[in-house]
Coordinates of C-alpha atoms and ligand atoms in Angstrom, one line a residue:
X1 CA 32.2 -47.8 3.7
X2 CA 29.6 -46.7 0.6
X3 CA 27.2 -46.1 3.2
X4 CA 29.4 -43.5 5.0
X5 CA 30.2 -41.8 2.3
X6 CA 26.9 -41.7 0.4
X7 CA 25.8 -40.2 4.1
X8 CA 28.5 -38.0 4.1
X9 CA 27.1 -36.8 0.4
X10 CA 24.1 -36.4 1.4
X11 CA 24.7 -34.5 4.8
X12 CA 27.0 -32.2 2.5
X13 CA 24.3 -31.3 0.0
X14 CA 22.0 -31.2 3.2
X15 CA 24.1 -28.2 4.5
X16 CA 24.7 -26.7 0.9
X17 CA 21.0 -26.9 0.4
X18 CA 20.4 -25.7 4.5
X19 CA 22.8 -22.5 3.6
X20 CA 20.9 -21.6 0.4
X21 CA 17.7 -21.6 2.5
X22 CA 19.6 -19.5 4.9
X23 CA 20.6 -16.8 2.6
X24 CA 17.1 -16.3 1.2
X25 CA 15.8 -16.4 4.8
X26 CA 18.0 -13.6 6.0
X27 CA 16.9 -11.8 3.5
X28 CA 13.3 -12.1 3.8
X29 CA 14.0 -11.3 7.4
X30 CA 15.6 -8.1 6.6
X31 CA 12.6 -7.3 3.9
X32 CA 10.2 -7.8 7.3
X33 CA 11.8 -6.0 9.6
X34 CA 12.0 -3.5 7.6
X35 CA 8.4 -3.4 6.6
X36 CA 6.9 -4.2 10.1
X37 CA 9.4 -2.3 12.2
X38 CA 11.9 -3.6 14.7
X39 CA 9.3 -3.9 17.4
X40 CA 6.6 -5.9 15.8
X41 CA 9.3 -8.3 14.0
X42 CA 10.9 -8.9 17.4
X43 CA 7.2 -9.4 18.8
X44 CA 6.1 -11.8 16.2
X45 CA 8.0 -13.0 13.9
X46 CA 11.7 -13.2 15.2
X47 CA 11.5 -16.8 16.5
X48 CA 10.5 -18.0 13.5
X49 CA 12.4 -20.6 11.7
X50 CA 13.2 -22.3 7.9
X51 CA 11.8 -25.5 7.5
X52 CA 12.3 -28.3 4.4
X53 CA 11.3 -27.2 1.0
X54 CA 9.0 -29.5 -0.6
X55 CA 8.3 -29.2 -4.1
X56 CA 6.1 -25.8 -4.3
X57 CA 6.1 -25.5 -0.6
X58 CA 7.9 -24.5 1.9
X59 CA 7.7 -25.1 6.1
X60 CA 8.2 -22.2 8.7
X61 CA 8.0 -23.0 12.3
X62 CA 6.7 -21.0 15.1
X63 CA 7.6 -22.1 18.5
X64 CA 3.9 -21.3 19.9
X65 CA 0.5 -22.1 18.6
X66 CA -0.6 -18.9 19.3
X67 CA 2.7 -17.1 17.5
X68 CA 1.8 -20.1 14.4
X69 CA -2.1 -18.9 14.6
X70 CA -1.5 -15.0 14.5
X71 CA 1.4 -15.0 12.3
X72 CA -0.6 -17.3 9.8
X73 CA -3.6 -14.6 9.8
X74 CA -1.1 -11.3 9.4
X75 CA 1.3 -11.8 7.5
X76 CA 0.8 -15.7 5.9
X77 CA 0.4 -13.6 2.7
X78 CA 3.4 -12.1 2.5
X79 CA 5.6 -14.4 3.8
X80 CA 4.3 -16.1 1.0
X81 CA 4.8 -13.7 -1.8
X82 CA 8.5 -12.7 -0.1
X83 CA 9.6 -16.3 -0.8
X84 CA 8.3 -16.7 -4.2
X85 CA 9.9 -13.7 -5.0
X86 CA 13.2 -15.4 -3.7
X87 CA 12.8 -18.6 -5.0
X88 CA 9.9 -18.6 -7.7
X89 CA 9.2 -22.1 -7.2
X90 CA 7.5 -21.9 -4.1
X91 CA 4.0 -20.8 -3.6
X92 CA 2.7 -22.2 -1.0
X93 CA 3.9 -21.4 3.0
X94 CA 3.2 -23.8 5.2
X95 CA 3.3 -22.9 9.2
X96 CA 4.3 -25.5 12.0
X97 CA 4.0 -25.3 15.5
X98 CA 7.7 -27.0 16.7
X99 CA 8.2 -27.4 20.0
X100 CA 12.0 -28.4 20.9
X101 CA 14.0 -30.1 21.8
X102 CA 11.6 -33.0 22.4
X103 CA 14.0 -36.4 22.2
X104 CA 11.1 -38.3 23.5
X105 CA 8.4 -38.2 20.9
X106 CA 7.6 -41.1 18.5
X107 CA 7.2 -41.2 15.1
X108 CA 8.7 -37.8 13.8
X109 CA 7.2 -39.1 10.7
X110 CA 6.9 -36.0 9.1
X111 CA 10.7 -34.7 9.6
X112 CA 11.7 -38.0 8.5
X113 CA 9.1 -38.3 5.2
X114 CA 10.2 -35.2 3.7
X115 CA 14.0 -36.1 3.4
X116 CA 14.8 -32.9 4.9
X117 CA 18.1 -31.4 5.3
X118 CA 19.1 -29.8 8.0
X119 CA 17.4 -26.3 7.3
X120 CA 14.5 -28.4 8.5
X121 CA 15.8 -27.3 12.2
X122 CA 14.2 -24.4 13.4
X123 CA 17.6 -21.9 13.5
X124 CA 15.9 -19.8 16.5
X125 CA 16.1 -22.9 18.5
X126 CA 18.4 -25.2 20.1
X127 CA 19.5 -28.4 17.6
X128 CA 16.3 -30.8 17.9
X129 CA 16.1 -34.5 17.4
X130 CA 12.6 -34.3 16.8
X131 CA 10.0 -31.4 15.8
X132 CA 6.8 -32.1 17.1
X133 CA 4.4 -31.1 14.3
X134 CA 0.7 -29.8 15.3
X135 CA -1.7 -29.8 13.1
X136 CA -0.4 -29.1 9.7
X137 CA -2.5 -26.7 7.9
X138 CA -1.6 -25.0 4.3
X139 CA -2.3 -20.9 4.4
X140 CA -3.2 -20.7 0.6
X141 CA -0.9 -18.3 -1.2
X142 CA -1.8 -15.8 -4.2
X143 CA 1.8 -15.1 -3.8
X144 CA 2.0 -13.4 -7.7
X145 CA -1.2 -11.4 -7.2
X146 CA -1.5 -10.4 -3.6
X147 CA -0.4 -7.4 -1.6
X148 CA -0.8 -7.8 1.5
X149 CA -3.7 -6.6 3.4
X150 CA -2.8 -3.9 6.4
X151 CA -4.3 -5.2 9.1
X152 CA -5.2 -1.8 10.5
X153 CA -7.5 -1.4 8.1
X154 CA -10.5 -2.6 8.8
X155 CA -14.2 -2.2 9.2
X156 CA -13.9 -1.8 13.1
X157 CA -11.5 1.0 12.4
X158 CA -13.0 2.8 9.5
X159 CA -14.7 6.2 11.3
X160 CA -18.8 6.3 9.6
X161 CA -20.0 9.3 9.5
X162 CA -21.8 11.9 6.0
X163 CA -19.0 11.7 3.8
X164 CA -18.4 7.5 3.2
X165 CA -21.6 6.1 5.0
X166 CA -22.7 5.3 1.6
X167 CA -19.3 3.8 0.5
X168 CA -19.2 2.3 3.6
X169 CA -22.4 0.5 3.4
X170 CA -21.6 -0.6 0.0
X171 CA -18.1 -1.7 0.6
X172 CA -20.1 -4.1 4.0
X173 CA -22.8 -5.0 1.3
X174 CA -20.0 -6.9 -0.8
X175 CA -18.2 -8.2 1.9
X176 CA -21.1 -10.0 3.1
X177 CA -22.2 -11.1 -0.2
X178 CA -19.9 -11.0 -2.9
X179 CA -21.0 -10.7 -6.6
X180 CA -24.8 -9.7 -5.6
X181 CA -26.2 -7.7 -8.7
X182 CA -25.9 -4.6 -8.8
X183 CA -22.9 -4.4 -6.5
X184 CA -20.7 -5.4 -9.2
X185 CA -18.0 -3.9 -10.2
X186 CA -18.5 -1.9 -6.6
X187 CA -16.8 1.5 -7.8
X188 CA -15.0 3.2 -5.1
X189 CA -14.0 7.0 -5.6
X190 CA -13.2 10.2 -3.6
X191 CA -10.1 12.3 -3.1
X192 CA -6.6 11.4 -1.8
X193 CA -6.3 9.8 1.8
X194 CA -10.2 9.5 2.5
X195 CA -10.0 6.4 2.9
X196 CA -10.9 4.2 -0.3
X197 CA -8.1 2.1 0.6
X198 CA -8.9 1.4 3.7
X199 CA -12.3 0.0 2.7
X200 CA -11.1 -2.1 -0.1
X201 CA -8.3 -3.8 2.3
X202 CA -11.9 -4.0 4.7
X203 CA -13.6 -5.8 1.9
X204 CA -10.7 -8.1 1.6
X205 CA -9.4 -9.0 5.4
X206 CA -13.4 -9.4 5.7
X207 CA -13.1 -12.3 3.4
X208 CA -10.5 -13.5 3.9
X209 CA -11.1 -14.2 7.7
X210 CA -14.4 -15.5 6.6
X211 CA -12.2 -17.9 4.5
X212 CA -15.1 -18.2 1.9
X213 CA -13.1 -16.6 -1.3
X214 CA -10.0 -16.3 -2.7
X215 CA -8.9 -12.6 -2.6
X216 CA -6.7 -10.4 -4.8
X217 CA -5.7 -6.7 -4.2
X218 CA -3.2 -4.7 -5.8
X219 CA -2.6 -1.4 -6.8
X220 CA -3.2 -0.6 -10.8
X221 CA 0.4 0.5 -10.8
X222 CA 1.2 -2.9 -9.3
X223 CA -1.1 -4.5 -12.2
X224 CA 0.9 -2.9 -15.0
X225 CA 4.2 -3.8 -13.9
X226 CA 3.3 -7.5 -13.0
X227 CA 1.7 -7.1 -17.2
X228 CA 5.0 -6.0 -18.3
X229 CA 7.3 -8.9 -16.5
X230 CA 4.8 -11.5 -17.8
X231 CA 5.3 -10.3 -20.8
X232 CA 9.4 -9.8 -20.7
X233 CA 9.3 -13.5 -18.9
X234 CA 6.8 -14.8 -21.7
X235 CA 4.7 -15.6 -19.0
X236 CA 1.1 -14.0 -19.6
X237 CA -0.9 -17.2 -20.1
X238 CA 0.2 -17.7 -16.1
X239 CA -0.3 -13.9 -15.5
X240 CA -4.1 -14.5 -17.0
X241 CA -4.9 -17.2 -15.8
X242 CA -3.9 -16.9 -12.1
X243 CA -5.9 -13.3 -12.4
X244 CA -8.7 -14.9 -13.9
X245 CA -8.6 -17.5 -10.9
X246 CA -9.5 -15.6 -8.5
X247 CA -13.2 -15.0 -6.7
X248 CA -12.5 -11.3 -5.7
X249 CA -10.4 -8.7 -7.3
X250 CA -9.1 -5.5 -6.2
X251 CA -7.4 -3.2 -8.3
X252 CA -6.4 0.4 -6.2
X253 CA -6.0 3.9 -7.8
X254 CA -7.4 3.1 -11.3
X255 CA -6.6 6.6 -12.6
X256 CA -3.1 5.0 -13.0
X257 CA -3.9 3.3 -15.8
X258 CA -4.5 6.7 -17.4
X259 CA -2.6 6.4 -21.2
X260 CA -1.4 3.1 -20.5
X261 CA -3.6 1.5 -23.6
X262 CA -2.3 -1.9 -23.5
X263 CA -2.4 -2.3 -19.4
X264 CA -5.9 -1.1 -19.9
X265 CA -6.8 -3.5 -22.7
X266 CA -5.7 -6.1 -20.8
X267 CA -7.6 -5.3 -17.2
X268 CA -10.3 -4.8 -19.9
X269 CA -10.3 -8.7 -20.9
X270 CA -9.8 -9.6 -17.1
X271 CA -12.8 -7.6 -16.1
X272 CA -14.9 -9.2 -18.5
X273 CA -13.7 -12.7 -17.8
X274 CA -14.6 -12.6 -14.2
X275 CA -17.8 -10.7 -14.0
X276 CA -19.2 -12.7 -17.2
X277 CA -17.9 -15.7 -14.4
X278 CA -19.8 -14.4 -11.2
X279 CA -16.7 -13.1 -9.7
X280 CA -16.6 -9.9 -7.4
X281 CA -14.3 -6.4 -8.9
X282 CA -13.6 -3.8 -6.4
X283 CA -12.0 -0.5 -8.2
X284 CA -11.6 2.3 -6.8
X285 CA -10.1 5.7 -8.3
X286 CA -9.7 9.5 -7.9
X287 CA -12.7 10.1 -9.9
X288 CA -16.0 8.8 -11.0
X289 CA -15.6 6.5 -14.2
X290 CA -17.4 8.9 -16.4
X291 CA -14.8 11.5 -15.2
X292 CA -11.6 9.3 -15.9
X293 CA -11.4 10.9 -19.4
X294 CA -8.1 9.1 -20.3
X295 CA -10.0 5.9 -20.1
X296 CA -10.9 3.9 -23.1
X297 CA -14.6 4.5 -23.3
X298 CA -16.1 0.9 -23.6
X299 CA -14.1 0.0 -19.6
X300 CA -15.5 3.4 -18.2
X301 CA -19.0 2.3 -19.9
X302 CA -18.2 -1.2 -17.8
X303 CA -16.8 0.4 -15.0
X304 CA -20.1 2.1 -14.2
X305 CA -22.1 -1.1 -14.6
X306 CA -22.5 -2.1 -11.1
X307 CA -23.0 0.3 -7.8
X308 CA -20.5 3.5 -8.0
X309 CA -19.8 5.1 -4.7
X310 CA -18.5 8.4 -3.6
X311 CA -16.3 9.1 -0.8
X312 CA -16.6 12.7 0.0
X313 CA -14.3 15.5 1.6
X314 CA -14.3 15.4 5.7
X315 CA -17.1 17.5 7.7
X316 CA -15.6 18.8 10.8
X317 CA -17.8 16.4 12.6
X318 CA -16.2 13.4 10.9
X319 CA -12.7 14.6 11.8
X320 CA -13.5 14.8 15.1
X321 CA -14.7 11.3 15.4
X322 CA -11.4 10.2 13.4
X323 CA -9.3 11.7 15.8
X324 CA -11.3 10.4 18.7
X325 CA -11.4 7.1 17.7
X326 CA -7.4 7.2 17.1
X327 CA -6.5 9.1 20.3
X328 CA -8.7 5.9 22.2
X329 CA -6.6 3.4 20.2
X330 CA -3.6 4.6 21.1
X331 CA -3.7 5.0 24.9
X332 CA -2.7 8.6 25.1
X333 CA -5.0 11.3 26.3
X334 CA -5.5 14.1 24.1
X335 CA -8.0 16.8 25.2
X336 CA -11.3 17.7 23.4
X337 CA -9.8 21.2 23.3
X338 CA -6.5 19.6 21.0
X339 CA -8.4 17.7 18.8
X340 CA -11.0 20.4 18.2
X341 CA -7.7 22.3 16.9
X342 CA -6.6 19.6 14.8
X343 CA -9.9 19.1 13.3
X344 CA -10.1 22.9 12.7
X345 CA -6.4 23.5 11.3
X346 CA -6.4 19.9 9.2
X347 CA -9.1 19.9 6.2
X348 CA -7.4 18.2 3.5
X349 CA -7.6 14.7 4.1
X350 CA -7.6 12.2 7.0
X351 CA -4.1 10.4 6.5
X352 CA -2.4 14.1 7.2
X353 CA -5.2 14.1 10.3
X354 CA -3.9 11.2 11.6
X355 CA -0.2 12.0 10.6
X356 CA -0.6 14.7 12.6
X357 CA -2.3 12.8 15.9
X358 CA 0.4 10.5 15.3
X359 CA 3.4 12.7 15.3
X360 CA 1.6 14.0 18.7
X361 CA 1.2 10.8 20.4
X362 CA 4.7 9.6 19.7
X363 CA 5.8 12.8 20.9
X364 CA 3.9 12.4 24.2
X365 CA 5.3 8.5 24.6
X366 CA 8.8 9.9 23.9
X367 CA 8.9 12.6 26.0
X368 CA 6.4 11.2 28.5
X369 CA 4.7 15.0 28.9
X370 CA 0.9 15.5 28.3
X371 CA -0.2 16.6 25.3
X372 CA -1.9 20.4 25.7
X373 CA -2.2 23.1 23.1
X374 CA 0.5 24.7 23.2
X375 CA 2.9 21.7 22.9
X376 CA 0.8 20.5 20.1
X377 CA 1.6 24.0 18.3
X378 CA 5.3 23.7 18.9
X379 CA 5.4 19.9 17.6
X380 CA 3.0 20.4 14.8
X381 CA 4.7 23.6 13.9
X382 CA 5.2 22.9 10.3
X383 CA 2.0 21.0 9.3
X384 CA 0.0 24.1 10.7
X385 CA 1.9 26.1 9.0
X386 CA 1.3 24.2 5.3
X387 CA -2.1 24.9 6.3
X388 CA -2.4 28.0 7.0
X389 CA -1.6 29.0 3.6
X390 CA -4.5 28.9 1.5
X391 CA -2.3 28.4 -2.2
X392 CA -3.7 25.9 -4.2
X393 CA -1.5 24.0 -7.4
X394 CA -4.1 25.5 -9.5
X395 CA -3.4 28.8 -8.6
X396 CA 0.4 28.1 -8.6
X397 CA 0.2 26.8 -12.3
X398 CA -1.7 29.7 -13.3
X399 CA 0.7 32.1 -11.8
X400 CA 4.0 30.1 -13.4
X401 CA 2.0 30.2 -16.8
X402 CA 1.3 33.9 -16.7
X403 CA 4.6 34.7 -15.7
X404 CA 6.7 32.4 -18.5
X405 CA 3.9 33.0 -20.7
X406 CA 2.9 29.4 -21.8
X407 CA -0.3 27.9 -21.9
X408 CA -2.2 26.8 -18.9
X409 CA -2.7 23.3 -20.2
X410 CA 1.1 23.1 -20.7
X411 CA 1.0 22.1 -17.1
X412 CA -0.5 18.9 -17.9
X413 CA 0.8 18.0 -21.0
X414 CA 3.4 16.3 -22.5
X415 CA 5.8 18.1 -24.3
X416 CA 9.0 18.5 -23.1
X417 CA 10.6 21.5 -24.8
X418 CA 12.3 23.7 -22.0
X419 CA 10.4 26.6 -22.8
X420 CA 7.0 24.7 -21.2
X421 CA 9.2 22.4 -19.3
X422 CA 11.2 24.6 -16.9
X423 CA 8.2 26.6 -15.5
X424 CA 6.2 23.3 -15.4
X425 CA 9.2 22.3 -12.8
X426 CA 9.1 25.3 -11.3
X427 CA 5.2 25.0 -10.8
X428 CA 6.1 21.1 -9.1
X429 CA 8.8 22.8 -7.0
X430 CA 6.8 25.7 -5.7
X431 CA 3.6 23.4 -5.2
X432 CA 6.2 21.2 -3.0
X433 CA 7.1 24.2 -1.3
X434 CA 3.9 26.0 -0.9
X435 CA 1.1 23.4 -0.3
X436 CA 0.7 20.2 1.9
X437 CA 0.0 17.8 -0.9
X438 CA 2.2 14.9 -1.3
X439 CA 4.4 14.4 -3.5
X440 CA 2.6 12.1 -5.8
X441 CA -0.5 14.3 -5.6
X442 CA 1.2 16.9 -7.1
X443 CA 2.8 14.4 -10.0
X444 CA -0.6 13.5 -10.5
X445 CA -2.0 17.6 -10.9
X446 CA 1.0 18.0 -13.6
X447 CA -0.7 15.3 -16.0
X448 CA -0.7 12.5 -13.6
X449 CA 3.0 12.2 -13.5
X450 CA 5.2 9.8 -11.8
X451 CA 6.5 11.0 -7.6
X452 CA 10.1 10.7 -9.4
X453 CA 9.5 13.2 -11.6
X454 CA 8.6 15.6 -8.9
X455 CA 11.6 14.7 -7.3
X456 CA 13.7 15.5 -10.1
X457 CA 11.9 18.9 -10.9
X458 CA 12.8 20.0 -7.2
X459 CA 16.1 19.2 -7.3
X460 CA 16.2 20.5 -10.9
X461 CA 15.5 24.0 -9.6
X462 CA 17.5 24.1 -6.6
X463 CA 20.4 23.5 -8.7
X464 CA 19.5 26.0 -11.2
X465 CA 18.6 28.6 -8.3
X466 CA 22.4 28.1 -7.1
X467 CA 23.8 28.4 -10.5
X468 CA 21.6 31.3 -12.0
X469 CA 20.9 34.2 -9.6
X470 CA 18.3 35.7 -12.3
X471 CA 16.6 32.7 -12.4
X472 CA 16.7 32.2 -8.1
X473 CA 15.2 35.7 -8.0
X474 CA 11.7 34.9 -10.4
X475 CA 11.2 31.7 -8.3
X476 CA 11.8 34.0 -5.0
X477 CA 9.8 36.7 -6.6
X478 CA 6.6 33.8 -7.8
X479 CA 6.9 32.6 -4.5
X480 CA 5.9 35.8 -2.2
X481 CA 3.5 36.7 -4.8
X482 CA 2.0 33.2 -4.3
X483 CA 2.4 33.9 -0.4
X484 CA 1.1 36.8 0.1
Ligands
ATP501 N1 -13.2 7.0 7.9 C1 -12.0 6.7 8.3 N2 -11.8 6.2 9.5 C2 -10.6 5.8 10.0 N3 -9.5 6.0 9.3 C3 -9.6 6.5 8.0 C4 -10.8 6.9 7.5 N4 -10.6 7.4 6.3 C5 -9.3 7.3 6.0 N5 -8.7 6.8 7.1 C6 -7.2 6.6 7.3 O1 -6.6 7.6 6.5 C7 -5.4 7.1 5.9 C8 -5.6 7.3 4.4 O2 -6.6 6.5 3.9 P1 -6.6 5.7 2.5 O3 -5.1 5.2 2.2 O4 -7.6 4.6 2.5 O5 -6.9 6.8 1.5 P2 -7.2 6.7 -0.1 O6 -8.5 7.3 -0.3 O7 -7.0 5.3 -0.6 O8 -6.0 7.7 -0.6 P3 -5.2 7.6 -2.1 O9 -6.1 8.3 -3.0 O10 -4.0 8.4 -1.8 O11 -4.9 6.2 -2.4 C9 -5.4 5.6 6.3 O12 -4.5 5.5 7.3 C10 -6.8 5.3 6.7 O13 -6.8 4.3 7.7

């Protein structure tokens, strides 16, 4: 009679523990699809099921080697970092090829072993009476430090040509041989969307396939904001430590870190610590370190230590090999005549390029009707048309300056009294209006400030164009003047 019921216990806190699992699960699916797309989560990783929770680890199943294997190598990171941000005690993933049902095989000793509830089942498949585990192999996790890697972004996709062959060959260099002198830090910088993240997520899948180092990227934004929970969570001997743990580290747009002293004091320390250890920095930025004026002197001095490289702006020639290369990848014929056009119209940067091809090709998928010339006017309408118009932000600051009559620099700087506050919004507005640039570009023109803060200035002055019809009319007047 115990017996029963101390199996009844335990099959109840087997399903309590089974629908906890379950509700974190659904989640992380949602947080995947969402990220992937409903196509390549139905593709990859919809068959995939919970598994026991063992101490730090947890066990998804894959009904396929080849589904274990791939989704493993894309997306082993994440699913890592997902469920640590669920349930903080886990940190490792590991993935299990289960084959079901299977009521023949012996010794399910691992099912057994692990005391596992009944979450151990995979839920895409029917109930099993035995999971048939192939060999069990751990995908590390830097759940707290990594972002994942984009697997589009690597060295087989990244177009060479005058502008990054230099960055390029550098970026390769430390790939191949992480830490060499004089390669480290390697220094990344150029303009927006030419590609400095691509390279840096190169460096890193290059690695990591290799399976040599441990890697971790993040954004500098990313870096401050992990800083500030450590802190909150009194956690920053972890945050150090795991930072300091790792062979290779990536930290994207620097620039961010712009008047953030104490974020910057601390990467300071963690720079040290790992180059005085042999380990590999990648940085890159929007500008060369000597140019980052907001930075404390002593990193920019450190910054520039190792190999700086400069990604420039696109020569028509390298635009057209970009678009090449991405009209091949994607299986939809684009004539030379189209992408000559596109490589013409499109100077600013290659992500709007290949925004552009892309809007195009999904356009001929969709419709199923060749792509010509004129169709690519008709569908491209309003890019071409951001383009066209030669305005710049500079100009439109100088112009919203003149005309309130405030100080140039008031554009960039940070007071807040409405007198240099409105026409700095209606600079962000008209810049959102008048020029292709996105929308944290532009925050980062106006003093490197925050996307939201664009956002608010736009809506700011629509509303106050709707209430105040003097006001409407200067914006409307700046605006032609701007235009014309
Ligand atoms: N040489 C290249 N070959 C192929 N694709 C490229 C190349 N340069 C940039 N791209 C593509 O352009 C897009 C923007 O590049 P990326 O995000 O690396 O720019 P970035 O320099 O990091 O920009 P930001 O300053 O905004 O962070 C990406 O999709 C990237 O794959």
């Amino acid at each position: 009679m115990t017996g029963g019921l101390e199996g009844y216990d335990e099959v109840a806190e087997a399903n309590a523990q089974k629908s906890i699992l379950d509700i974190h699960w659904s989640r992380i699916c949602a947080r995947l699809k969402a990220e992937v797309g409903e196509v390549e989560y139905n593709t990859w990783l919809r068959q995939m099921g919970v598994g026991p929770v063992d101490e730090d680890e947890i066990t998804l199943y894959l009904p396929t080697r080849f589904l274990r294997d791939w989704v493993r190598g894309q997306y082993g990171d994440r699913l890592g970092a997902l469920w640590h941000a669920e349930i903080p005690a886990i940190r490792r993933v590991e993935l299990q090829v289960a084959r079901g049902p299977s009521p023949a095989v012996d010794g399910d000793a691992s099912a057994a072993e692990s005391g596992a509830p009944s979450a151990a089942t995979p839920p895409a498949m029917p109930v099993m009476d035995a999971v048939v585990v192939e060999e069990p192999r751990t995908a590390e996790v830097r759940s707290d430090l990594a972002a994942p890697l984009d697997p589009r972004f690597t060295f087989d996709t990244f177009v060479v040509g005058k502008p990054n062959e230099f960055a390029y060959a550098c970026a390769r260099r430390v790939a191949e041989r992480p830490s060499s002198p004089g390669f480290n830090p390697l220094f990344l910088y150029g303009g927006v969307g030419l590609g400095k993240t691509h390279l840096m997520h190169a460096i890193g899948s290059e690695l990591v396939r290799e399976g040599r180092v441990s890697v971790a990227y993040m954004s500098a934004e990313k870096f401050m904001y992990r800083f500030i929970a450590a802190i909150r969570s009194q956690s920053t001997m972890e945050f150090k430590e795991q930072l300091r743990s790792v062979d290779v580290l990536m930290i994207d747009d620097l620039q961010f870190l712009i008047g953030k002293d104490n974020t910057q004091e601390e990467f300071f320390h963690t720079f040290n610590a790992l180059v005085d250890a042999g380990r590999q920095i990648v940085v890159s930025a929007d500008k060369s370190p000597s140019d980052l004026s907001g930075l404390e002197d002593r990193l920019r001095t450190r910054l520039g230590c190792g190999m700086v490289a400069d990604i420039h702006a696109t020569t028509f020639e390298l635009r057209i090999s970009i678009l090449e290369a991405k009209a091949t990848a994607s299986g939809v014929e684009v004539p030379a005549k189209v992408l000559e056009f596109l490589a013409h119209k499109i100077t600013s940067n290659v992500r709007e390029l290949e925004g552009a091809l892309n809007r195009l090709i999904a356009h001929a998928n969709l419709f199923g009707r060749p792509v010509t010339l004129e169709t690519t006017q008709d569908v491209l309408h309003d890019i071409l048309k951001a383009n066209n118009r030669r305005v710049t932000i500079e100009e439109i600051q100088r112009k919203v300056a003149e005309h309130w009559n405030i100080r140039l620099t008031d554009m960039s700087s940070a007071r807040r009294s409405t007198v240099v506050a409105r026409p700095r919004q209606v600079a962000m507005f008209l810049s959102k209006q008048l020029t292709s640039r996105s929308l944290p570009e532009i925050g980062r023109k106006f003093g490197n400030r925050d996307h939201t803060t664009v956002i608010y200035a736009v809506r700011r002055v629509m509303e106050l164009m709707e209430q105040d019809p003097a006001f409407a009319e200067d914006v409307e007047l700046l605006r032609r003047m701007l235009e014309s």
